[in-house]
Amino acid sequence: MKKYNFYIPLFLLFVVCLQSVAGQQQVASSYPITPVPFTAVKVGDNSFWGQRLDAIRRVTVPLAFSKCEESGRYLNFVRAAHPSDEYKVEGYSFDDTDPYKTIEGASYLLQTFPDKKMVAYIDSVLDIIAAAQEPDGYLYTSRTMNPKHPHGWAGDSRWVKEEDLSHELYNLGHMVEGAIAHYQATGSRKFLDIAIRYADCVCKEVGPGDGQACVVPGHQIAEMALAKLYLVTGDKKYLDEAKFFLDYRGKTTIKHSYSQAHKPVVEQDEAVGHAVRAAYMYAGMADVAALTGDTAYIHAIDRIWDNIVSKKLYLTGGIGATNHGEAFGKNYELPNLTAYCETCAAIGHVYVNYRLFLLHGESKYYDVLERSLYNGLISGMAIDGGSFFYPNPLASNGKYGRKPWFGCACCPSNLCRFIPSLPGYVYAVKDRSLYVNLFTSSKSNIQVAGKNVGLEQTSGYPWNGDTELTVTQNKAGQFAIKIRIPGWVKNQVVPSDLYNYCDGVSLGWQVKVNGEEVVSETGADGYLCIDRKWKKGDKVSIHFDMQPRLVKANGKVVADDGMVAVERGPIVYCAEEADNRFDITNMLVTVPGNTSARDTQNWKAPAFTTTDMTIAGITVPALSLSAQELTFDQKGMLQPTPVQLTLIPYFAWCHRGEDKMRVWLQTEVSIFK
């Protein structure tokens, strides 16, 4: 793999243009629950997420920057700074976002891995980006490099093709997201000022007023980005613009479900259309709902979330059932072999659930978020960080594998920016309550009631259920630590009846403070609340029983009829042919005690054996259980042969070649019922 150069090639340097900076303070969040920023949490190097961050740092971000160089992404900005009728505008109209997203991810990484060379490299890229910006702030290389002959998707003037394919506002959204991360990580306004100038241009030119272009984003993300820019700057015009983009959806020129423009957003109650566009829009709706208190938005996003979690969510946390339009399917339409489950959609789904938690403060949103995080999201990137999935199916016939990059590089660059942001999802604060939402070894310095609280977390999650929190500093006096008790340990697969455990197993959990057990009862919000005056050295020990569980889908999910899946803690497992010397597509899992495919009351958990297995350099717990291979004898009679079936974590499949794979496993009872 080509290593990226920390300095832009010489032919680019002539366009260096420095942007003036001015001081500006970040304003406090207006969410009902306050996020703890990624800058406050340092994830442990050898933890599950520390390994992923290291892979992103060593492999993925350098790869993404090198692809920006090789594919002409930077050259587009150079040309936009010196437009010419001779330039042939090629690629995609959203190619500008790949540098933005990679800078965003690299900026998040600077908190965990300070790197002066990386800071200098990003600065040199920003010089090129700044030089391409037009005097009024507009920055869209697909038009600017050759205004007379712009990209075929751009239209003959600004915004005229925005609701179709131009992606001008999509580019703005990713620019703003990247600029804010860079500002928070480095304190530099270099990228932020570029983004603010473009956002100001949009606020001036796009809207419902006279002389404005009354259009909404064809591909959403500007909504959530502008809401974030409002929080950083305190300037309400950005939140107003985000709300305009949502208020006018379904009221402008293009009205179709593909881009969720079939009717006004406050009237919508079903997740439809392109899953990435949808998830970004739903995240923006949650932002507006939380930041304005608009009850119509709150009710609408709650209805849509309920539709996803009750009828359109894959067991892996993926969303988007069909490759036709990369879209949601009908209710309960969840095919496995042809599941699309785009990596970007899983990332968007995390954004939605995170914002709904900040709005409502209930653990169920983090239960869904965690399911996506550990399964259908990280499956999109190889363990070493160097190859990627675009779709993430739940079954494969052996003809699907990760790719080193894509011409449409949205998924790799999205992983670049999302995974390094993970430290910002671990904790949250409301008044004198500190929420512990994710379990990962880390050190943190958090503001509770405006005072410093230091926490150190040591955790074996997700491979075991033991976590210890140590208070390393407390200037806040008495406050509550609210610990999320995951749904899976409380016998709930998801917060709906879409999936259920069907093995009769009951898991336990226990929390101790300085060795003394705390009464294990959660509140209505799903959190265990421990309210006391904490002192330095206090320890909270958390234990969740963790053993393999059998899951069955709602009977309306036809694709999973007569099948079971296996989970252990937050991890979904799958069977891959690399571990099984038989055809896993002709196999039955024997479930003890079962008498009917639909009567699971007497089912029991099979006898699982757990062994450590090394895949792509990391150790994962593999599971083994009894099964039967189905073959035909010489007389044409079905002949079941006992075999041992090995299962591995879903995110780890396809690291040993393109193999057959199954998440959902046929049961004996469904064949012979």
Coordinates of C-alpha atoms in Angstrom, one line a residue, residues 44-570:
G44 CA -7.0 2.3 26.2
D45 CA -4.5 1.2 23.6
N46 CA -5.0 -2.6 24.1
S47 CA -8.8 -2.4 24.5
F48 CA -11.2 -3.6 21.8
W49 CA -11.7 -0.1 20.6
G50 CA -8.1 0.9 21.2
Q51 CA -7.1 -1.8 18.6
R52 CA -9.6 -0.4 16.1
L53 CA -8.3 3.2 16.6
D54 CA -4.8 2.0 16.1
A55 CA -5.7 0.3 12.8
I56 CA -7.4 3.5 11.6
R57 CA -4.3 5.5 12.6
R58 CA -1.7 3.2 11.1
V59 CA -3.6 2.0 8.0
T60 CA -7.0 3.5 7.2
V61 CA -6.3 7.3 7.5
P62 CA -3.0 7.0 5.6
L63 CA -4.7 4.9 2.9
A64 CA -7.5 7.5 2.6
F65 CA -5.2 10.4 2.3
S66 CA -3.1 8.6 -0.3
K67 CA -6.3 7.8 -2.3
C68 CA -7.2 11.5 -2.1
E69 CA -3.8 12.2 -3.7
E70 CA -3.9 9.4 -6.3
S71 CA -7.5 9.9 -7.4
G72 CA -7.2 13.7 -8.0
R73 CA -9.3 14.8 -5.0
Y74 CA -6.7 17.4 -4.1
L75 CA -6.2 18.3 -7.8
N76 CA -9.8 19.3 -8.0
F77 CA -9.3 22.0 -5.4
V78 CA -6.1 23.1 -7.2
R79 CA -8.1 23.5 -10.4
A80 CA -10.9 25.3 -8.7
A81 CA -8.4 27.8 -7.4
H82 CA -7.4 28.4 -11.0
P83 CA -10.5 27.7 -13.2
S84 CA -10.2 26.9 -16.9
D85 CA -12.4 26.0 -19.8
E86 CA -9.9 23.3 -20.5
Y87 CA -10.6 21.2 -17.4
K88 CA -12.7 18.1 -17.9
V89 CA -14.7 17.6 -14.7
E90 CA -14.8 13.9 -13.9
G91 CA -15.5 11.7 -10.9
Y92 CA -18.5 12.2 -8.6
S93 CA -20.0 15.5 -7.6
F94 CA -19.4 14.6 -4.0
D95 CA -15.7 13.8 -4.3
D96 CA -14.8 16.9 -2.3
T97 CA -16.2 15.1 0.8
D98 CA -13.4 12.5 0.9
P99 CA -10.7 14.9 2.1
Y100 CA -13.2 16.5 4.5
K101 CA -14.2 13.1 6.1
T102 CA -10.6 12.0 6.3
I103 CA -9.5 15.2 8.0
E104 CA -12.4 14.7 10.4
G105 CA -11.2 11.2 11.3
A106 CA -7.6 12.3 11.5
S107 CA -8.6 15.1 13.9
Y108 CA -10.4 12.7 16.2
L109 CA -7.3 10.6 16.3
L110 CA -5.1 13.5 17.4
Q111 CA -6.7 13.3 20.8
T112 CA -5.6 9.7 21.3
F113 CA -2.4 9.8 19.2
P114 CA -0.9 13.4 19.1
D115 CA 1.1 13.8 15.9
K116 CA 2.8 17.0 14.8
K117 CA 3.4 15.7 11.3
M118 CA -0.3 14.9 10.9
V119 CA -1.2 18.4 12.1
A120 CA 1.1 19.8 9.5
Y121 CA -0.2 17.6 6.7
I122 CA -3.8 18.5 7.5
D123 CA -2.8 22.2 7.4
S124 CA -1.2 21.8 4.0
V125 CA -4.4 20.2 2.7
L126 CA -6.5 23.0 4.2
D127 CA -4.4 25.6 2.4
I128 CA -5.4 23.9 -0.9
I129 CA -9.0 23.8 0.1
A130 CA -9.1 27.4 1.2
A131 CA -7.6 28.6 -2.1
A132 CA -10.5 26.9 -4.0
Q133 CA -13.2 28.9 -2.1
E134 CA -15.0 31.6 -4.0
P135 CA -15.1 35.1 -2.6
D136 CA -18.6 34.7 -1.2
G137 CA -17.8 31.4 0.5
Y138 CA -19.2 29.0 -2.1
L139 CA -16.9 25.9 -2.4
Y140 CA -17.9 23.2 -4.9
T141 CA -15.1 22.2 -7.1
S142 CA -17.3 20.3 -9.6
R143 CA -18.6 23.7 -10.7
T144 CA -15.8 26.1 -9.8
M145 CA -13.0 24.5 -11.7
N146 CA -14.8 24.9 -15.0
P147 CA -17.9 27.2 -14.6
K148 CA -18.9 27.0 -18.3
H149 CA -18.8 23.2 -18.3
P150 CA -19.3 21.9 -14.8
H151 CA -20.0 18.4 -13.7
G152 CA -22.9 16.8 -15.5
W153 CA -24.8 16.5 -12.2
A154 CA -24.3 20.1 -11.2
G155 CA -26.6 22.0 -13.5
D156 CA -25.9 25.3 -15.2
S157 CA -26.0 27.4 -12.0
R158 CA -25.9 27.0 -8.3
W159 CA -28.5 24.9 -6.5
V160 CA -30.6 24.2 -9.6
K161 CA -29.8 20.5 -9.4
E162 CA -29.4 20.3 -5.6
E163 CA -32.5 18.1 -5.1
D164 CA -31.3 15.8 -7.8
L165 CA -27.6 15.0 -8.0
S166 CA -25.4 18.0 -7.4
H167 CA -24.6 17.3 -3.7
E168 CA -23.7 20.9 -3.1
L169 CA -25.3 20.8 0.4
Y170 CA -24.1 17.3 1.1
N171 CA -20.6 18.6 0.5
L172 CA -21.3 21.5 2.9
G173 CA -22.5 19.0 5.6
H174 CA -19.3 16.9 5.5
M175 CA -17.2 20.1 5.4
V176 CA -18.8 21.4 8.6
E177 CA -18.6 18.1 10.4
G178 CA -14.9 17.8 9.5
A179 CA -14.2 21.4 10.4
I180 CA -15.7 21.2 13.8
A181 CA -13.8 18.0 14.7
H182 CA -10.6 19.7 13.5
Y183 CA -11.4 22.8 15.6
Q184 CA -12.1 20.8 18.7
A185 CA -9.1 18.6 18.4
T186 CA -6.5 21.3 17.6
G187 CA -8.0 24.6 18.6
S188 CA -7.3 26.0 15.1
R189 CA -10.0 27.8 13.3
K190 CA -8.4 27.2 9.9
F191 CA -10.9 24.7 8.7
L192 CA -13.8 26.1 10.8
D193 CA -13.6 29.5 9.1
I194 CA -13.7 27.9 5.7
A195 CA -16.8 26.0 6.7
I196 CA -18.5 29.0 8.3
R197 CA -17.9 31.0 5.1
Y198 CA -19.6 28.3 3.0
A199 CA -22.4 27.9 5.6
D200 CA -23.0 31.7 5.5
C201 CA -23.2 31.6 1.7
V202 CA -25.8 28.8 1.9
C203 CA -27.8 30.7 4.5
K204 CA -27.8 33.8 2.3
E205 CA -28.7 32.0 -1.0
V206 CA -30.9 29.0 0.0
G207 CA -34.1 29.5 1.8
P208 CA -37.8 30.5 1.5
G209 CA -37.3 34.2 1.0
D210 CA -37.4 36.4 -2.1
G211 CA -34.4 35.9 -4.3
Q212 CA -33.4 32.7 -2.5
A213 CA -33.3 29.2 -4.0
C214 CA -36.1 27.3 -2.2
V215 CA -34.5 23.8 -2.3
V216 CA -33.7 21.1 0.2
P217 CA -30.7 18.8 0.2
G218 CA -31.0 15.9 -2.3
H219 CA -28.7 13.9 0.0
Q220 CA -29.1 14.8 3.6
I221 CA -26.4 15.5 6.2
A222 CA -26.3 19.3 6.1
E223 CA -29.2 19.3 8.6
M224 CA -27.2 17.6 11.4
A225 CA -24.0 19.5 10.5
L226 CA -25.7 22.9 10.7
A227 CA -27.2 22.0 14.0
K228 CA -23.7 21.1 15.3
L229 CA -22.4 24.4 13.9
Y230 CA -25.1 26.2 15.9
L231 CA -23.8 24.6 19.0
V232 CA -20.2 25.5 18.3
T233 CA -20.8 29.1 17.3
G234 CA -24.0 30.0 19.1
D235 CA -25.4 31.5 15.9
K236 CA -29.0 30.5 15.6
K237 CA -29.2 31.1 11.9
Y238 CA -27.5 27.7 11.3
L239 CA -30.2 25.9 13.3
D240 CA -32.8 27.9 11.5
E241 CA -31.3 26.8 8.2
A242 CA -31.3 23.2 9.3
K243 CA -34.9 23.4 10.3
F244 CA -35.8 25.0 6.9
F245 CA -34.2 22.1 5.1
L246 CA -36.5 19.8 7.1
D247 CA -39.6 21.9 7.2
Y248 CA -39.7 22.3 3.4
R249 CA -39.0 18.6 2.6
G250 CA -41.9 17.3 0.6
K251 CA -43.0 20.8 -0.3
T252 CA -40.5 21.7 -3.1
T253 CA -40.0 20.4 -6.6
I254 CA -39.0 16.8 -6.1
K255 CA -41.4 14.7 -4.1
H256 CA -40.5 11.0 -3.8
S257 CA -39.8 8.5 -1.1
Y258 CA -36.2 7.7 -2.4
S259 CA -35.0 10.9 -0.7
Q260 CA -37.8 10.9 2.0
A261 CA -39.5 13.9 0.2
H262 CA -42.8 12.1 -0.3
K263 CA -44.5 14.1 2.4
P264 CA -43.5 16.6 5.1
V265 CA -41.2 15.1 7.7
V266 CA -43.5 15.7 10.6
E267 CA -46.2 13.6 8.9
Q268 CA -43.8 10.6 8.3
D269 CA -44.1 7.5 10.3
E270 CA -42.2 4.9 8.3
A271 CA -38.5 4.6 7.3
V272 CA -38.4 4.6 3.5
G273 CA -36.1 5.2 0.7
H274 CA -32.3 5.4 0.5
A275 CA -31.2 4.2 3.9
V276 CA -28.2 6.5 4.3
R277 CA -30.1 9.6 3.2
A278 CA -32.9 8.6 5.6
A279 CA -30.6 8.0 8.6
Y280 CA -28.9 11.3 8.1
M281 CA -32.3 13.1 7.9
Y282 CA -33.6 11.3 10.9
A283 CA -30.5 12.3 12.9
G284 CA -31.2 15.9 11.8
M285 CA -34.8 15.6 12.9
A286 CA -33.6 14.4 16.3
D287 CA -31.3 17.4 16.5
V288 CA -34.0 19.8 15.7
A289 CA -36.4 18.1 18.1
A290 CA -33.9 18.2 20.9
L291 CA -32.6 21.7 20.3
T292 CA -35.9 23.4 19.7
G293 CA -38.3 21.2 21.7
D294 CA -40.7 21.1 18.7
T295 CA -43.2 18.4 19.7
A296 CA -44.2 17.7 16.1
Y297 CA -40.6 16.7 15.4
I298 CA -40.3 14.7 18.6
H299 CA -43.4 12.7 17.8
A300 CA -42.4 12.2 14.2
I301 CA -38.9 10.9 14.9
D302 CA -40.2 8.7 17.7
R303 CA -42.6 7.1 15.2
I304 CA -40.0 6.5 12.6
W305 CA -37.6 5.0 15.2
D306 CA -40.3 2.7 16.4
N307 CA -40.9 1.6 12.8
I308 CA -37.2 0.8 12.3
V309 CA -36.7 -1.1 15.5
S310 CA -40.0 -3.0 15.3
K311 CA -40.0 -3.9 11.6
K312 CA -36.9 -2.9 9.6
L313 CA -33.8 -3.6 11.7
Y314 CA -31.4 -6.5 11.0
L315 CA -30.1 -8.5 13.9
T316 CA -26.7 -7.1 13.2
G317 CA -28.0 -3.6 13.6
G318 CA -27.8 -3.0 9.9
I319 CA -30.5 -1.1 8.0
G320 CA -31.5 -1.0 4.3
A321 CA -32.8 -4.3 3.0
T322 CA -32.5 -3.9 -0.7
N323 CA -29.9 -2.9 -3.3
H324 CA -32.7 -1.4 -5.3
G325 CA -32.1 2.2 -4.4
E326 CA -29.9 1.1 -1.4
A327 CA -33.1 1.4 0.5
F328 CA -35.4 0.2 3.2
G329 CA -37.7 -2.6 2.2
K330 CA -41.3 -3.1 3.3
N331 CA -42.1 -3.9 6.9
Y332 CA -40.5 -7.2 7.9
E333 CA -38.7 -7.5 4.6
L334 CA -35.3 -8.5 5.8
P335 CA -33.6 -10.9 3.4
N336 CA -30.2 -12.3 4.3
L337 CA -28.3 -13.2 1.2
T338 CA -29.4 -10.0 -0.6
A339 CA -29.3 -7.8 2.4
Y340 CA -27.8 -4.4 1.5
C341 CA -27.0 -3.0 5.0
E342 CA -24.6 -0.4 3.7
T343 CA -21.8 0.5 6.1
C344 CA -22.7 4.2 5.8
A345 CA -26.3 3.4 6.8
A346 CA -25.1 1.6 10.0
I347 CA -23.1 4.7 10.8
G348 CA -26.1 6.9 10.2
H349 CA -28.2 4.6 12.4
V350 CA -25.7 5.2 15.2
Y351 CA -26.1 8.9 14.8
V352 CA -29.9 8.6 15.1
N353 CA -29.9 6.6 18.2
Y354 CA -27.2 8.7 19.9
R355 CA -29.3 11.8 19.3
L356 CA -32.5 10.2 20.5
F357 CA -30.6 9.3 23.7
L358 CA -29.6 12.9 24.1
L359 CA -33.2 13.8 23.7
H360 CA -34.9 11.2 25.8
G361 CA -32.2 9.8 28.1
E362 CA -33.3 6.2 27.8
S363 CA -30.9 3.2 27.6
K364 CA -32.9 1.5 24.8
Y365 CA -31.3 3.9 22.3
Y366 CA -27.9 2.8 23.3
D367 CA -28.9 -0.8 23.2
V368 CA -29.7 -0.4 19.5
L369 CA -26.7 1.8 18.9
E370 CA -24.4 -0.9 20.5
R371 CA -25.9 -3.6 18.3
S372 CA -25.0 -1.6 15.2
L373 CA -21.6 -0.7 16.6
Y374 CA -20.3 -4.1 17.4
N375 CA -21.8 -5.9 14.4
G376 CA -23.1 -4.3 11.2
L377 CA -20.8 -1.2 11.4
I378 CA -17.3 -2.6 12.2
S379 CA -18.0 -5.5 9.8
G380 CA -17.6 -2.8 7.1
M381 CA -13.8 -2.6 7.7
A382 CA -11.3 -5.4 7.9
I383 CA -9.6 -5.8 11.3
D384 CA -6.3 -4.5 9.9
G385 CA -8.1 -1.3 8.6
G386 CA -7.1 -1.9 5.0
S387 CA -10.1 -3.3 3.1
F388 CA -13.9 -2.6 3.2
F389 CA -17.4 -3.8 2.7
Y390 CA -20.0 -1.5 1.0
P391 CA -23.0 -3.8 1.8
N392 CA -22.9 -6.1 4.8
P393 CA -25.1 -9.1 4.0
L394 CA -26.1 -11.7 6.6
A395 CA -25.4 -14.6 4.3
S396 CA -22.9 -15.2 1.5
N397 CA -22.5 -18.0 -1.1
G398 CA -18.8 -17.4 -1.2
K399 CA -18.7 -14.7 -3.9
Y400 CA -18.4 -11.6 -1.8
G401 CA -15.4 -10.0 -0.2
R402 CA -13.9 -6.8 1.1
K403 CA -12.3 -4.4 -1.4
P404 CA -9.2 -2.2 -1.0
W405 CA -11.2 0.9 -2.0
F406 CA -14.2 2.0 -4.1
G407 CA -14.6 4.6 -6.8
C408 CA -17.5 5.9 -4.7
A409 CA -15.5 5.9 -1.5
C410 CA -18.2 7.0 0.9
C411 CA -18.0 3.9 3.1
P412 CA -14.2 3.8 3.7
S413 CA -14.0 7.5 4.3
N414 CA -17.0 7.4 6.6
L415 CA -15.3 4.7 8.7
C416 CA -12.3 6.9 8.8
R417 CA -14.3 9.6 10.4
F418 CA -16.7 7.6 12.6
I419 CA -14.5 5.0 14.4
P420 CA -12.0 7.6 15.8
S421 CA -15.0 9.5 17.2
L422 CA -16.0 6.6 19.4
P423 CA -14.5 8.1 22.6
G424 CA -17.3 10.7 22.4
Y425 CA -20.0 8.1 22.8
V426 CA -18.8 6.5 26.1
Y427 CA -20.3 9.0 28.6
A428 CA -22.9 11.8 28.9
V429 CA -24.0 14.2 31.6
K430 CA -27.2 15.7 32.8
D431 CA -27.1 18.1 35.8
R432 CA -25.5 16.0 38.5
S433 CA -25.8 12.7 36.8
L434 CA -23.0 11.0 34.8
Y435 CA -24.1 8.3 32.3
V436 CA -21.9 5.4 31.6
N437 CA -23.1 4.2 28.2
L438 CA -20.3 2.1 26.7
F439 CA -17.8 -0.2 28.4
T440 CA -14.2 0.2 27.2
S441 CA -10.9 0.7 29.0
S442 CA -10.3 4.4 29.1
K443 CA -9.3 7.4 31.1
S444 CA -11.6 10.5 31.2
N445 CA -11.8 14.0 32.6
I446 CA -15.5 15.0 32.6
Q447 CA -17.4 18.1 33.7
V448 CA -20.2 17.3 36.1
A449 CA -22.2 20.3 37.3
G450 CA -19.3 22.4 36.0
K451 CA -16.7 20.6 38.1
N452 CA -14.0 18.1 37.2
V453 CA -14.6 14.4 37.6
G454 CA -11.9 11.9 36.6
L455 CA -12.8 8.3 35.8
E456 CA -10.7 5.4 34.8
Q457 CA -12.5 2.4 33.2
T458 CA -11.0 -1.1 32.9
S459 CA -13.0 -3.5 30.9
G460 CA -12.9 -6.7 29.0
Y461 CA -16.0 -5.9 27.1
P462 CA -17.3 -7.2 24.7
W463 CA -15.5 -10.5 25.3
N464 CA -16.4 -10.6 29.0
G465 CA -18.9 -8.8 31.1
D466 CA -16.5 -7.4 33.8
T467 CA -15.9 -3.7 34.0
E468 CA -14.4 -1.6 36.8
L469 CA -14.8 2.2 37.2
T470 CA -12.3 4.0 39.4
V471 CA -12.9 7.6 40.5
T472 CA -9.5 9.3 40.0
Q473 CA -10.7 12.9 40.8
N474 CA -13.9 14.5 42.1
K475 CA -14.5 18.2 42.5
A476 CA -18.3 17.8 42.0
G477 CA -19.1 16.4 45.5
Q478 CA -22.2 14.3 45.4
F479 CA -23.5 13.1 42.0
A480 CA -25.1 10.1 40.5
I481 CA -23.3 7.5 38.3
K482 CA -25.9 6.0 36.0
I483 CA -24.8 2.7 34.5
R484 CA -26.5 1.3 31.4
I485 CA -27.6 -2.2 32.0
P486 CA -27.7 -3.6 28.4
G487 CA -30.9 -5.0 27.1
W488 CA -29.2 -8.3 26.2
V489 CA -28.5 -9.1 29.9
K490 CA -32.2 -8.3 30.7
N491 CA -33.4 -10.9 28.2
Q492 CA -34.3 -8.3 25.5
V493 CA -32.7 -8.6 22.1
V494 CA -34.1 -5.2 20.8
P495 CA -36.7 -2.9 22.3
S496 CA -39.5 -4.5 20.3
D497 CA -40.8 -7.9 19.5
L498 CA -38.8 -8.1 16.2
Y499 CA -36.4 -10.6 17.8
N500 CA -36.6 -12.6 21.0
Y501 CA -34.3 -15.0 22.9
C502 CA -35.8 -18.5 22.7
D503 CA -33.5 -20.7 24.8
G504 CA -34.9 -20.4 28.3
V505 CA -31.7 -18.9 29.7
S506 CA -31.8 -16.2 32.3
L507 CA -28.7 -14.0 32.7
G508 CA -27.7 -12.1 35.9
W509 CA -25.7 -9.0 36.6
Q510 CA -24.2 -7.4 39.7
V511 CA -22.8 -4.0 40.6
K512 CA -20.6 -3.3 43.7
V513 CA -19.2 -0.1 45.2
N514 CA -15.9 -0.7 47.0
G515 CA -16.8 -4.4 47.3
E516 CA -20.3 -4.0 48.6
E517 CA -23.2 -5.0 46.3
V518 CA -25.6 -2.4 45.2
V519 CA -29.3 -3.3 44.9
S520 CA -29.6 -4.4 41.3
E521 CA -32.7 -2.5 40.1
T522 CA -32.8 -0.2 37.1
G523 CA -35.0 2.8 36.7
A524 CA -37.6 3.3 34.0
D525 CA -34.8 4.7 31.9
G526 CA -32.9 1.4 32.0
Y527 CA -30.0 2.7 34.1
L528 CA -28.8 1.7 37.5
C529 CA -28.4 4.9 39.5
I530 CA -25.7 5.2 42.3
D531 CA -26.0 8.6 44.0
R532 CA -23.4 9.4 46.6
K533 CA -20.5 11.7 47.5
W534 CA -17.7 10.0 45.6
K535 CA -14.1 10.2 46.8
K536 CA -10.9 9.6 45.0
G537 CA -10.2 5.8 44.8
D538 CA -13.8 4.7 44.9
K539 CA -14.4 1.7 42.7
V540 CA -17.5 0.5 40.9
S541 CA -17.4 -3.1 39.8
I542 CA -19.8 -4.2 37.1
H543 CA -20.5 -7.8 36.1
F544 CA -22.8 -9.0 33.4
D545 CA -23.2 -12.8 32.9
M546 CA -22.2 -13.5 29.3
Q547 CA -23.0 -16.8 27.5
P548 CA -24.2 -17.7 24.1
R549 CA -27.9 -17.2 23.5
L550 CA -30.3 -18.3 20.8
V551 CA -32.4 -15.7 19.0
K552 CA -35.6 -16.2 16.9
A553 CA -37.1 -13.6 14.6
N554 CA -40.7 -12.5 14.7
G555 CA -42.8 -14.9 12.6
K556 CA -43.6 -12.1 10.1
V557 CA -39.9 -12.1 9.0
V558 CA -40.3 -14.7 6.3
A559 CA -36.6 -14.8 5.5
D560 CA -35.8 -16.1 9.0
D561 CA -38.6 -18.6 9.4
G562 CA -37.5 -21.9 11.0
M563 CA -34.1 -20.4 11.9
V564 CA -32.1 -19.3 14.9
A565 CA -29.2 -17.0 15.3
V566 CA -26.5 -17.0 18.1
E567 CA -25.4 -14.0 20.2
R568 CA -23.0 -13.7 23.0
G569 CA -23.2 -10.4 24.9
P570 CA -23.5 -7.6 22.2

